[in-house]
Structure formats: structure tokens, C-alpha cells
Amino acid sequence: MKTIIEPFRIKMVEPIKLTTHAEREDLIREAHFNPFLLKAEDVIIDLLTDSGTSAMSADAWGALMRGDESYAGARSWFHFRDTVKDIFGFEQVIPTHQGRAAEHILFSVLIEPGSIVPNNTHFDTTRANIEFVGGKPVDLPCPEASDLDSDFPFKGNMDIDALQALVATEGPEQIPVIMVTVTNNSGGGQPVSMANIREISRVARSAGIPFYIDACRFAENANFIKRREPGFENTAVIDIAREIFSYADGCTMSAKKDAFGNIGGFLCTNDAALAHKERNILILTEGFPTYGGLAGRDLEAIAVGLREILDENYLDYRLLSTQYVVEHLRDARIPVMAPAGGHAVYIDARRFLPHIPPLQYPGQALAVELYLEAGIRSVEIGTVMFGLDPHTGVEKPASRDLLRLAIPRRVYTQSHMDYVLEAIGQVWDRRNDIVGLKILEAPQFLRHFTAHFARLNAAQVPSRGNL
Ligand SMILES: Cc1ncc(COP(=O)(O)O)c(C=O)c1O
């Protein structure tokens, strides 16, 4: 069958409030042309993030009722710990309230001022947590990642030559940990191959440096390996996942992604002495080591979600439904990152709106237009997010201006995606009339969340009337 069906039935629904184009004109103006500042109920299809936005299953909702809320040694903790150990294979499991808490604890114990941490591409919280304790994050994406159009199957790979050169020039004592992010969120949700993971592990082990995996989307990455890497066609995804982690010394995880959690995370290691130090910080900042900032019911739901995410029918549907959107955009010649990644679709806003220079924020302008067109919320990944150096105050174009449409897990159906495609097509048809934006006010750090914008020339924007 060619039709991709959602491999679940819908038992409970959440109504979507429909708005008109005229209403959205007022709403986006009140939100200062920043989709982050919209009320969620004023959004028809919310593609801001796939983090914490998943739909839980009947089993996970049932598990919530089994949550053991004892302070110490709760039954739910053992369920959670044993599930994590079974899939990820590490000896020590440290629960946290979300992924960035795991990062903060790990880097607090591993990093000294001046330490260098390589990664394929650091996610922004990973980068910020390394910098917070005085370390220097270094991104080493593979060269193929810079070509948005090529169909190279593992654009999330790390550049192994660059990693070796970094270890040789800086020396292993300067590098307390080597990381790789699967899939590579900041690099377009692109997967990392098993061959690349083995190579990173080889470099790390021969230099005596611990190797950690940012495991947020580990199941999507494992399924990409099954579908794209020769030799894995007949291996179960859970075994691919186990092999991935067998090459590492530990991992950080946000359960808000590939565990269907609305909250949660964890940190793993095989090093008992390190785990002891980490648990001491955990007690200070998160909670007792058997709950670490989570309710017993959350631990239960995550344990169920970690099993469900490895269902291969679900994973096939997940990857194929993202691919469905990317392929329809490519067929319409709309510039989009290829091949399809796992959790999101990335439109190349600079090529979509070539008449808007980067410092007039084409990605942000496109996010605004997509909201106006059909109530779709997306996020700019470009000059608004990365263009300002917060230390010098100097602004320059980011390397790319992308619009990310992140797809929450099990939340939207194919008809929702058809609606998104139709809306993008309509914005594409009137792209020459779209104007850029200017920033009216913005904080020094992480300005994209709260910046206020104005249209550069509102008079040029065509009136579209009601839907
Ligand atoms: C690759 C990656 N690492 C870490 C994090 C941080 O996780 P959390 O949002 O749970 O703190 C995220 C969240 O989006 C992510 O995508």
C-alpha cells in the first residue's frame, strides 16, 4: 500500500480552534510578529517543536495511574531504571526533569575552564551548558551536511578527520568528553550512521576520552540506520539501538522526544565513581536519586514510552510521514533540506524569499506568513536565532536562514500535513509580495524567544480578507 496510515486509532481528541486570516492579522501583530508570543490556542497546527508535545498512548495514560509516588525507592523508579538499562545498556541511570538538567550535571563534573567538547552539532542547551561551566563547544559536522540539496543519507555524521585533527592539536587532556547527537537536531534532524558512531568511538577510545551520545532521538536514528545503512536491513531496531550505545561510555537524554514524555530525561554512565559525583549534584538541584525531579507517574509513562517508540511500524510511519511532506515540497520546487530528516522539515527561507536580505530575517518573515496563511506555527532557525554575538553586540547573517516545521509525535494526521502543504504552496505563490522585518526590541541572549518585530513596509502586504 502506498498510503501511509497512522498506526493508531484516536480515542480522545482535543478540539482545534479555527481562526480567520483577519483574526490572525490582529493576533500576530499583538504577538509582535513573533510566533513564540502567540497563545497556543490561537494556533491551528503547532509545529513549533516536537519536544514534550507527543500524544501518550492508552498504556502510558494507564501507567500514570500506577505511578508510585514514594519519595525513595519507588516501584516506578525500578521500572524506569530497568527499562533504560535494558535499551541503553549503561550501568548507572540518573533521572532528571529534562535533557538540559542531565547536560548540566554531566558538564558540571567533567568540564574545567578551557575544556573543549566536540560534537557533530551541539544543540543550543548543550552548547549553553558547556559554556556555562567555562568549556568551549566545537561543532564538527561532516562536509556533506553543508549541501542542503544532496541526498547523502547520513548528513548527521561527524567529520572524523576534523575530530582526529582536533584531538591531535589540542591534546586529549583538553577534551574531557566527545559527544555525538542522534539525530542531529541543529543539523536538520539528519541521522548519524553506525559506521560513523564506531569511528568516533575508536578515536575517543584510542585517545582515552569518554564518548557520550545525546540520545534524544535515538529511535528515529536507529530506524534510519535500518532503512539506509547496508547490513542493518534485517536487524531489529532495538538491537541497532543497543549497538549504538555499546560504543559509548554514557548518554544524555530528553524523554520529551523519543520516549513520548511530556517531561523527563536522564543521564547514564558506566563509571560508578562519576555517577556518585553526579548524584550528589542531582540531590542538590533535582531531587533524590530515585526520582530526580520527576513524579513517579512520569517515570512510569517514560518507561512505557521507551518501549513504544521502538515499535518499528510506528517508526516507519514516523519517518515516512516526514518524508511525505519533504517530497511534496520538492515536487513543487519549494527549497527544502533533503533528504527528509526524522522529526522536522526545514525550508530554506533564503532561497524561498531571495529578495529579503538575511538582516531582514527571511525565516522570521516566512514564519509570520505561514501563520497568517493558515494558523501554522513554526520557528526560524537563522539570523534571528544565531545572528547576534551577545558578547560584542555585532549582528551578521547566520550561515543559513531556515524555517523549521517540527512534527509532534502521534499528534497530527496526514490530512493535517496536507493542509500544511497547501498553506506553504499558497505562501510560495505570493512570495514576491512578502516583506522583511526589523527588530524593535530584543534581549542580549536567546533573543528569538522574546524579540519584538515590525514589518519593514506594511503598505506592500496584500490584504487577503477572511478565510
Ligand atoms: C538534541 C537535543 N539535545 C538536548 C535537548 C534538551 O532537552 P530538554 O528540552 O528536555 O531540556 C534537546 C531539546 O530540544 C535536543 O533536541
Coordinates of C-alpha atoms and ligand atoms in Angstrom, one line a residue:
M1 CA 0.0 0.0 0.0
K2 CA 1.3 3.5 -0.9
T3 CA -1.0 5.3 1.6
I4 CA 0.8 5.9 4.9
I5 CA -1.6 5.3 7.7
E6 CA -1.2 6.4 11.3
P7 CA -0.6 3.1 13.1
F8 CA -3.0 4.1 15.9
R9 CA -6.7 4.9 16.5
I10 CA -7.7 8.1 18.1
K11 CA -9.6 7.6 21.3
M12 CA -9.6 11.1 22.7
V13 CA -9.5 14.4 20.9
E14 CA -8.5 17.9 21.6
P15 CA -10.5 20.5 19.6
I16 CA -8.6 22.9 17.4
K17 CA -10.0 26.5 17.4
L18 CA -10.1 27.7 13.8
T19 CA -9.4 31.4 13.1
T20 CA -9.8 33.6 10.1
H21 CA -7.0 35.3 8.2
A22 CA -8.3 38.7 9.5
E23 CA -8.2 37.4 13.1
R24 CA -4.7 36.2 12.6
E25 CA -3.5 39.5 11.3
D26 CA -4.5 41.0 14.7
L27 CA -3.1 38.1 16.7
I28 CA 0.3 38.1 15.1
R29 CA 0.5 41.9 15.4
E30 CA -0.3 41.6 19.1
A31 CA 2.4 38.9 19.3
H32 CA 4.9 41.4 17.8
F33 CA 5.3 39.2 14.7
N34 CA 7.0 36.6 16.9
P35 CA 5.2 33.2 16.9
F36 CA 6.7 32.3 20.3
L37 CA 4.5 35.1 21.7
L38 CA 1.2 33.7 20.3
K39 CA -1.2 31.9 22.6
A40 CA -1.2 28.2 21.8
E41 CA -5.0 28.2 21.5
D42 CA -4.7 30.7 18.6
V43 CA -2.6 28.3 16.6
I44 CA -4.3 25.8 14.3
I45 CA -1.3 23.4 13.6
D46 CA 1.5 23.8 16.1
L47 CA 4.9 22.8 14.6
L48 CA 7.0 24.9 16.9
T49 CA 8.6 21.8 18.5
D50 CA 8.5 18.1 18.8
S51 CA 9.7 18.3 22.4
G52 CA 7.2 17.4 25.1
T53 CA 4.3 17.7 22.6
S54 CA 3.8 14.0 21.9
A55 CA 0.5 12.2 22.4
M56 CA 0.7 9.5 25.0
S57 CA -0.9 6.1 24.4
A58 CA -3.7 4.4 26.4
D59 CA -1.0 2.3 28.0
A60 CA 1.0 5.3 29.1
W61 CA -2.1 7.0 30.5
G62 CA -2.9 3.8 32.3
A63 CA 0.7 3.7 33.7
L64 CA 0.2 7.1 35.1
M65 CA -2.3 5.6 37.5
R66 CA 0.3 3.0 38.6
G67 CA 2.8 5.7 39.5
D68 CA 4.3 5.1 42.9
E69 CA 4.9 8.5 44.5
S70 CA 7.0 7.2 47.4
Y71 CA 9.9 9.6 48.0
A72 CA 12.6 6.9 47.9
G73 CA 12.9 3.6 46.2
A74 CA 9.5 3.8 44.5
R75 CA 8.4 0.9 42.3
S76 CA 8.1 3.3 39.3
W77 CA 11.8 4.1 39.7
F78 CA 12.8 0.5 39.3
H79 CA 10.5 0.1 36.3
F80 CA 12.1 3.2 34.7
R81 CA 15.7 2.2 35.6
D82 CA 15.4 -1.3 34.3
T83 CA 13.8 -0.2 31.1
V84 CA 16.6 2.3 30.5
K85 CA 19.3 -0.3 31.3
D86 CA 17.7 -2.8 29.0
I87 CA 17.7 -0.5 26.0
F88 CA 20.7 1.8 26.6
G89 CA 22.9 -0.8 28.4
F90 CA 24.6 1.5 30.8
E91 CA 25.2 0.6 34.5
Q92 CA 24.3 3.8 36.1
V93 CA 21.0 5.7 35.4
I94 CA 20.3 9.1 36.8
P95 CA 16.8 10.5 36.3
T96 CA 16.4 14.3 35.6
H97 CA 13.4 16.5 34.9
Q98 CA 14.5 17.1 31.3
G99 CA 17.5 16.7 29.0
R100 CA 19.2 20.0 29.9
A101 CA 19.4 19.0 33.5
A102 CA 21.3 15.9 32.5
E103 CA 23.6 18.1 30.5
H104 CA 24.1 20.5 33.3
I105 CA 25.1 17.7 35.8
L106 CA 27.4 16.0 33.3
F107 CA 29.3 19.1 32.3
S108 CA 29.5 20.3 36.0
V109 CA 31.5 17.2 36.8
L110 CA 33.5 16.8 33.6
I111 CA 34.4 20.3 32.4
E112 CA 37.0 22.7 33.6
P113 CA 37.5 26.2 32.3
G114 CA 39.1 26.0 28.8
S115 CA 38.0 22.4 28.2
I116 CA 36.9 21.6 24.6
V117 CA 33.9 19.5 23.7
P118 CA 33.5 18.3 20.1
N119 CA 30.1 17.2 18.8
N120 CA 28.6 16.8 15.3
T121 CA 26.5 19.8 16.1
H122 CA 25.7 20.9 19.7
F123 CA 22.1 21.6 20.4
D124 CA 21.7 25.1 21.9
T125 CA 21.1 23.9 25.5
T126 CA 24.1 21.6 25.3
R127 CA 26.3 24.4 23.9
A128 CA 25.0 26.8 26.7
N129 CA 25.6 24.3 29.5
I130 CA 29.2 23.7 28.3
E131 CA 29.8 27.5 28.1
F132 CA 28.2 28.0 31.5
V133 CA 31.0 26.0 33.2
G134 CA 33.7 27.5 31.1
G135 CA 34.1 25.0 28.3
K136 CA 34.3 25.5 24.6
P137 CA 31.8 23.6 22.4
V138 CA 33.1 22.8 18.9
D139 CA 30.9 21.6 16.0
L140 CA 32.4 19.2 13.6
P141 CA 29.6 18.3 11.1
C142 CA 30.6 16.2 8.1
P143 CA 31.2 18.2 4.8
E144 CA 28.2 16.6 3.2
A145 CA 25.9 18.5 5.7
S146 CA 26.6 21.8 4.0
D147 CA 24.8 20.9 0.8
L148 CA 21.1 21.3 1.5
D149 CA 20.1 19.5 -1.7
S150 CA 22.2 16.4 -1.8
D151 CA 20.6 13.1 -0.9
F152 CA 23.6 11.9 1.2
P153 CA 21.9 9.5 3.7
F154 CA 23.8 10.4 6.8
K155 CA 24.2 14.1 6.9
G156 CA 24.3 14.0 10.7
N157 CA 27.7 12.3 10.7
M158 CA 30.7 13.8 12.4
D159 CA 33.7 14.8 10.4
I160 CA 36.2 12.1 11.6
D161 CA 39.3 13.8 10.1
A162 CA 38.4 17.0 11.8
L163 CA 37.9 15.2 15.1
Q164 CA 41.3 13.5 14.8
A165 CA 42.9 16.8 14.0
L166 CA 41.3 18.4 17.0
V167 CA 42.5 15.7 19.3
A168 CA 46.0 15.9 17.9
T169 CA 46.3 19.7 18.1
E170 CA 44.5 20.2 21.5
G171 CA 45.6 17.0 23.2
P172 CA 43.3 14.5 24.9
E173 CA 43.8 16.2 28.3
Q174 CA 42.0 19.3 27.0
I175 CA 39.0 17.2 25.8
P176 CA 37.1 15.7 28.7
V177 CA 34.3 14.2 26.5
I178 CA 33.5 13.7 22.9
M179 CA 29.7 13.8 22.0
V180 CA 27.5 13.0 19.1
T181 CA 23.9 14.0 18.8
V182 CA 21.5 11.4 17.3
T183 CA 19.7 12.5 15.2
N184 CA 21.5 15.8 14.7
N185 CA 18.7 18.3 15.7
S186 CA 20.6 21.5 14.9
G187 CA 21.9 20.0 11.7
G188 CA 18.4 19.3 10.3
G189 CA 17.3 16.1 12.2
Q190 CA 19.7 14.2 10.0
P191 CA 20.9 10.8 11.1
V192 CA 24.3 9.5 12.1
S193 CA 25.4 6.2 10.6
M194 CA 26.6 3.2 12.7
A195 CA 29.9 3.4 10.8
N196 CA 30.4 6.9 12.0
I197 CA 29.5 6.1 15.6
R198 CA 32.0 3.3 15.5
E199 CA 34.7 5.6 14.2
I200 CA 34.0 8.3 16.8
S201 CA 34.2 5.6 19.5
R202 CA 37.5 4.4 18.0
V203 CA 39.0 7.9 18.1
A204 CA 37.7 8.5 21.6
R205 CA 39.0 5.2 23.0
S206 CA 42.4 5.4 21.4
A207 CA 42.8 8.9 23.0
G208 CA 41.3 7.7 26.3
I209 CA 38.5 10.3 26.1
P210 CA 34.9 9.3 27.3
F211 CA 32.4 9.2 24.4
Y212 CA 28.8 10.3 25.1
I213 CA 25.7 10.2 23.0
D214 CA 23.0 12.9 23.1
A215 CA 20.3 10.3 22.7
C216 CA 17.1 12.5 22.3
R217 CA 16.0 10.9 19.0
F218 CA 17.9 7.6 19.3
A219 CA 15.0 5.5 18.0
E220 CA 14.5 7.6 14.9
N221 CA 18.2 7.4 14.3
A222 CA 18.2 3.6 14.7
N223 CA 15.4 3.3 12.2
F224 CA 17.3 5.5 9.7
I225 CA 20.2 3.1 10.1
K226 CA 17.9 0.1 9.4
R227 CA 16.4 1.8 6.3
R228 CA 19.6 3.4 4.9
E229 CA 22.7 1.6 6.1
P230 CA 23.7 -1.6 4.3
G231 CA 23.9 -4.6 6.6
F232 CA 21.2 -3.5 9.0
E233 CA 18.1 -4.3 6.9
N234 CA 17.3 -7.4 8.9
T235 CA 18.3 -6.2 12.4
A236 CA 15.6 -5.2 14.9
V237 CA 15.7 -1.5 15.7
I238 CA 16.1 -2.3 19.4
D239 CA 19.3 -4.2 18.6
I240 CA 20.5 -1.3 16.5
A241 CA 19.9 1.0 19.4
R242 CA 21.8 -1.3 21.7
E243 CA 24.7 -1.5 19.3
I244 CA 24.8 2.3 19.1
F245 CA 25.1 2.7 22.9
S246 CA 27.6 -0.2 23.2
Y247 CA 30.2 2.1 21.6
A248 CA 29.7 4.9 24.2
D249 CA 30.6 5.5 27.8
G250 CA 27.3 7.3 28.6
C251 CA 24.5 9.4 27.3
T252 CA 22.2 12.3 28.0
M253 CA 18.6 12.0 27.1
S254 CA 15.5 14.2 26.9
A255 CA 12.5 11.9 27.4
K256 CA 10.4 14.7 25.8
K257 CA 11.4 13.3 22.4
D258 CA 11.9 9.6 21.8
A259 CA 10.1 8.4 24.9
F260 CA 6.8 10.2 24.2
G261 CA 7.2 12.0 27.5
N262 CA 5.6 15.4 28.2
I263 CA 8.5 15.9 30.6
G264 CA 11.6 13.9 31.7
G265 CA 15.2 13.0 31.0
F266 CA 18.1 11.0 32.2
L267 CA 21.9 10.7 32.3
C268 CA 23.7 7.4 32.0
T269 CA 27.3 6.2 32.5
N270 CA 29.2 3.1 33.2
D271 CA 31.6 4.9 35.6
A272 CA 30.4 4.4 39.2
A273 CA 32.7 7.0 40.7
L274 CA 31.5 9.6 38.2
A275 CA 27.9 8.7 38.9
H276 CA 28.5 9.2 42.6
K277 CA 29.6 12.8 42.0
E278 CA 26.7 13.3 39.6
R279 CA 24.1 12.0 42.2
N280 CA 25.4 14.5 44.7
I281 CA 24.7 17.3 42.3
L282 CA 21.3 15.7 41.4
I283 CA 20.3 15.8 45.1
L284 CA 21.1 19.5 45.2
T285 CA 19.4 20.5 42.0
E286 CA 16.8 17.9 41.0
G287 CA 15.9 15.6 43.8
F288 CA 16.6 12.2 45.4
P289 CA 18.4 9.7 43.0
T290 CA 15.3 7.5 42.6
Y291 CA 13.1 10.3 41.2
G292 CA 15.4 13.1 40.1
G293 CA 12.9 15.8 39.6
L294 CA 10.1 13.6 38.2
A295 CA 6.9 12.3 39.7
G296 CA 6.5 8.5 40.0
R297 CA 3.8 8.7 37.3
D298 CA 6.2 10.4 34.9
L299 CA 8.8 7.6 35.5
E300 CA 6.1 5.1 34.6
A301 CA 4.9 6.9 31.5
I302 CA 8.5 7.2 30.2
A303 CA 9.2 3.5 30.8
V304 CA 6.2 2.7 28.7
G305 CA 7.1 5.3 26.1
L306 CA 10.6 4.0 25.7
R307 CA 9.2 0.6 24.7
E308 CA 6.6 2.1 22.4
I309 CA 9.0 4.3 20.5
L310 CA 10.9 1.1 19.3
D311 CA 7.8 -0.2 17.6
E312 CA 9.0 -0.5 14.0
N313 CA 5.6 0.2 12.5
Y314 CA 5.4 3.4 14.4
L315 CA 9.0 4.4 13.4
D316 CA 8.4 3.6 9.7
Y317 CA 5.2 5.7 9.8
R318 CA 7.1 8.5 11.6
L319 CA 9.9 8.7 9.1
L320 CA 7.7 8.2 6.1
S321 CA 5.3 10.9 7.2
T322 CA 8.1 13.5 7.4
Q323 CA 9.4 12.2 4.0
Y324 CA 5.9 12.7 2.6
V325 CA 6.0 16.4 3.4
V326 CA 9.5 16.9 2.2
E327 CA 8.9 15.1 -1.1
H328 CA 5.7 17.1 -1.8
L329 CA 7.7 20.3 -1.3
R330 CA 10.5 19.1 -3.5
D331 CA 8.0 18.1 -6.2
A332 CA 6.6 21.7 -6.0
R333 CA 10.2 23.0 -6.3
I334 CA 10.0 24.7 -2.9
P335 CA 13.5 24.8 -1.4
V336 CA 13.7 22.3 1.4
M337 CA 16.5 20.4 3.2
A338 CA 17.0 17.0 1.7
P339 CA 16.8 14.1 2.3
A340 CA 14.0 14.1 4.9
G341 CA 15.2 14.1 8.5
G342 CA 13.3 12.5 11.3
H343 CA 11.4 15.0 13.4
A344 CA 11.2 18.1 11.3
V345 CA 11.0 19.7 7.8
Y346 CA 13.4 22.6 7.1
I347 CA 12.5 25.1 4.4
D348 CA 15.4 27.2 3.0
A349 CA 13.9 30.6 3.7
R350 CA 16.8 32.4 2.0
R351 CA 16.0 30.7 -1.3
F352 CA 12.2 30.9 -0.7
L353 CA 12.5 34.7 -0.3
P354 CA 15.6 35.7 -2.2
H355 CA 14.6 39.4 -2.3
I356 CA 14.7 39.6 1.6
P357 CA 18.3 40.0 2.8
P358 CA 19.4 38.0 5.9
L359 CA 19.4 41.0 8.1
Q360 CA 15.7 41.5 7.3
Y361 CA 15.1 38.0 8.6
P362 CA 13.6 35.9 5.7
G363 CA 13.0 32.9 8.1
Q364 CA 11.0 35.0 10.5
A365 CA 9.1 36.6 7.7
L366 CA 8.2 33.2 6.4
A367 CA 7.1 32.0 9.9
V368 CA 4.8 35.1 10.1
E369 CA 3.3 34.4 6.6
L370 CA 2.6 30.8 7.3
Y371 CA 0.8 31.7 10.5
L372 CA -1.2 34.4 8.6
E373 CA -2.0 32.0 5.7
A374 CA -3.3 29.0 7.8
G375 CA -2.6 29.4 11.5
I376 CA 0.6 27.2 11.4
R377 CA 3.3 27.9 13.9
S378 CA 6.9 27.2 13.0
V379 CA 10.2 28.5 14.1
E380 CA 13.0 30.5 12.4
I381 CA 16.4 28.9 12.6
G382 CA 18.7 31.5 11.2
T383 CA 19.8 35.1 11.6
V384 CA 17.3 35.9 14.4
M385 CA 18.4 32.9 16.4
F386 CA 22.1 32.9 15.6
G387 CA 23.0 36.3 14.0
L388 CA 23.8 38.3 17.1
D389 CA 27.0 37.9 19.0
P390 CA 25.7 38.5 22.6
H391 CA 29.2 39.5 23.8
T392 CA 30.1 42.1 21.2
G393 CA 26.6 43.1 20.1
V394 CA 27.6 42.7 16.5
E395 CA 25.0 41.3 14.2
K396 CA 25.7 39.4 11.0
P397 CA 23.9 36.9 8.7
A398 CA 23.8 33.4 10.1
S399 CA 25.2 30.7 7.8
R400 CA 21.6 29.8 6.8
D401 CA 18.1 31.1 7.2
L402 CA 15.8 28.1 7.7
L403 CA 12.2 27.7 8.8
R404 CA 11.7 24.6 10.9
L405 CA 8.4 22.7 11.0
A406 CA 8.8 20.2 13.8
I407 CA 6.3 17.4 13.9
P408 CA 4.9 16.4 17.3
R409 CA 4.7 12.6 17.7
R410 CA 1.3 10.9 17.0
V411 CA -0.5 14.3 17.2
Y412 CA -1.4 15.2 13.6
T413 CA -2.8 13.1 10.8
Q414 CA -1.9 13.1 7.1
S415 CA -4.8 15.5 6.4
H416 CA -3.2 18.0 8.8
M417 CA 0.0 17.6 6.8
D418 CA -1.9 18.1 3.5
Y419 CA -3.3 21.3 5.0
V420 CA 0.3 22.4 5.9
L421 CA 1.5 21.6 2.3
E422 CA -1.4 23.6 0.8
A423 CA -0.6 26.6 3.0
I424 CA 3.1 26.5 2.1
G425 CA 2.1 26.3 -1.6
Q426 CA -0.1 29.4 -1.2
V427 CA 2.6 31.4 0.5
W428 CA 5.0 30.3 -2.2
D429 CA 2.6 31.6 -4.9
R430 CA 2.6 35.0 -3.4
R431 CA 6.3 35.0 -2.2
N432 CA 7.3 38.1 -4.2
D433 CA 4.9 40.2 -2.2
I434 CA 6.3 39.2 1.2
V435 CA 8.3 41.9 3.0
G436 CA 11.1 41.6 5.6
L437 CA 11.1 42.5 9.2
K438 CA 13.1 44.6 11.6
I439 CA 13.7 44.1 15.3
L440 CA 12.2 46.7 17.6
E441 CA 13.5 45.2 20.8
A442 CA 15.3 42.0 21.9
P443 CA 17.3 40.7 24.8
Q444 CA 21.0 40.1 24.5
F445 CA 20.8 36.3 24.9
L446 CA 18.5 33.9 23.1
R447 CA 16.6 36.8 21.5
H448 CA 14.4 34.7 19.3
F449 CA 12.2 33.7 22.2
T450 CA 11.0 37.2 23.1
A451 CA 12.1 39.7 20.4
H452 CA 9.5 42.2 19.1
F453 CA 9.5 42.8 15.3
A454 CA 7.8 45.2 12.9
R455 CA 7.2 44.8 9.2
L456 CA 9.5 46.9 7.1
N457 CA 6.9 48.1 4.8
A458 CA 3.4 47.1 5.8
A459 CA 1.8 49.0 2.9
Q460 CA 3.2 46.4 0.5
V461 CA 1.5 43.5 2.2
P462 CA -1.6 42.5 0.2
S463 CA -4.9 42.3 2.1
R464 CA -6.3 38.8 2.0
G465 CA -9.7 39.2 3.6
N466 CA -11.4 36.4 5.5
L467 CA -10.9 32.7 5.0
Ligands
LIG1 C1 19.4 17.3 20.6 C2 18.8 17.9 21.8 N1 19.6 17.8 22.9 C3 19.1 18.3 24.1 C4 17.9 18.9 24.2 C5 17.4 19.4 25.5 O1 16.4 18.7 26.1 P1 15.2 19.3 27.0 O2 14.4 20.2 26.2 O3 14.5 18.1 27.6 O4 16.0 20.0 28.1 C6 17.1 18.9 23.1 C7 15.7 19.6 23.1 O5 15.1 20.0 22.2 C8 17.6 18.4 21.8 O6 16.8 18.5 20.7

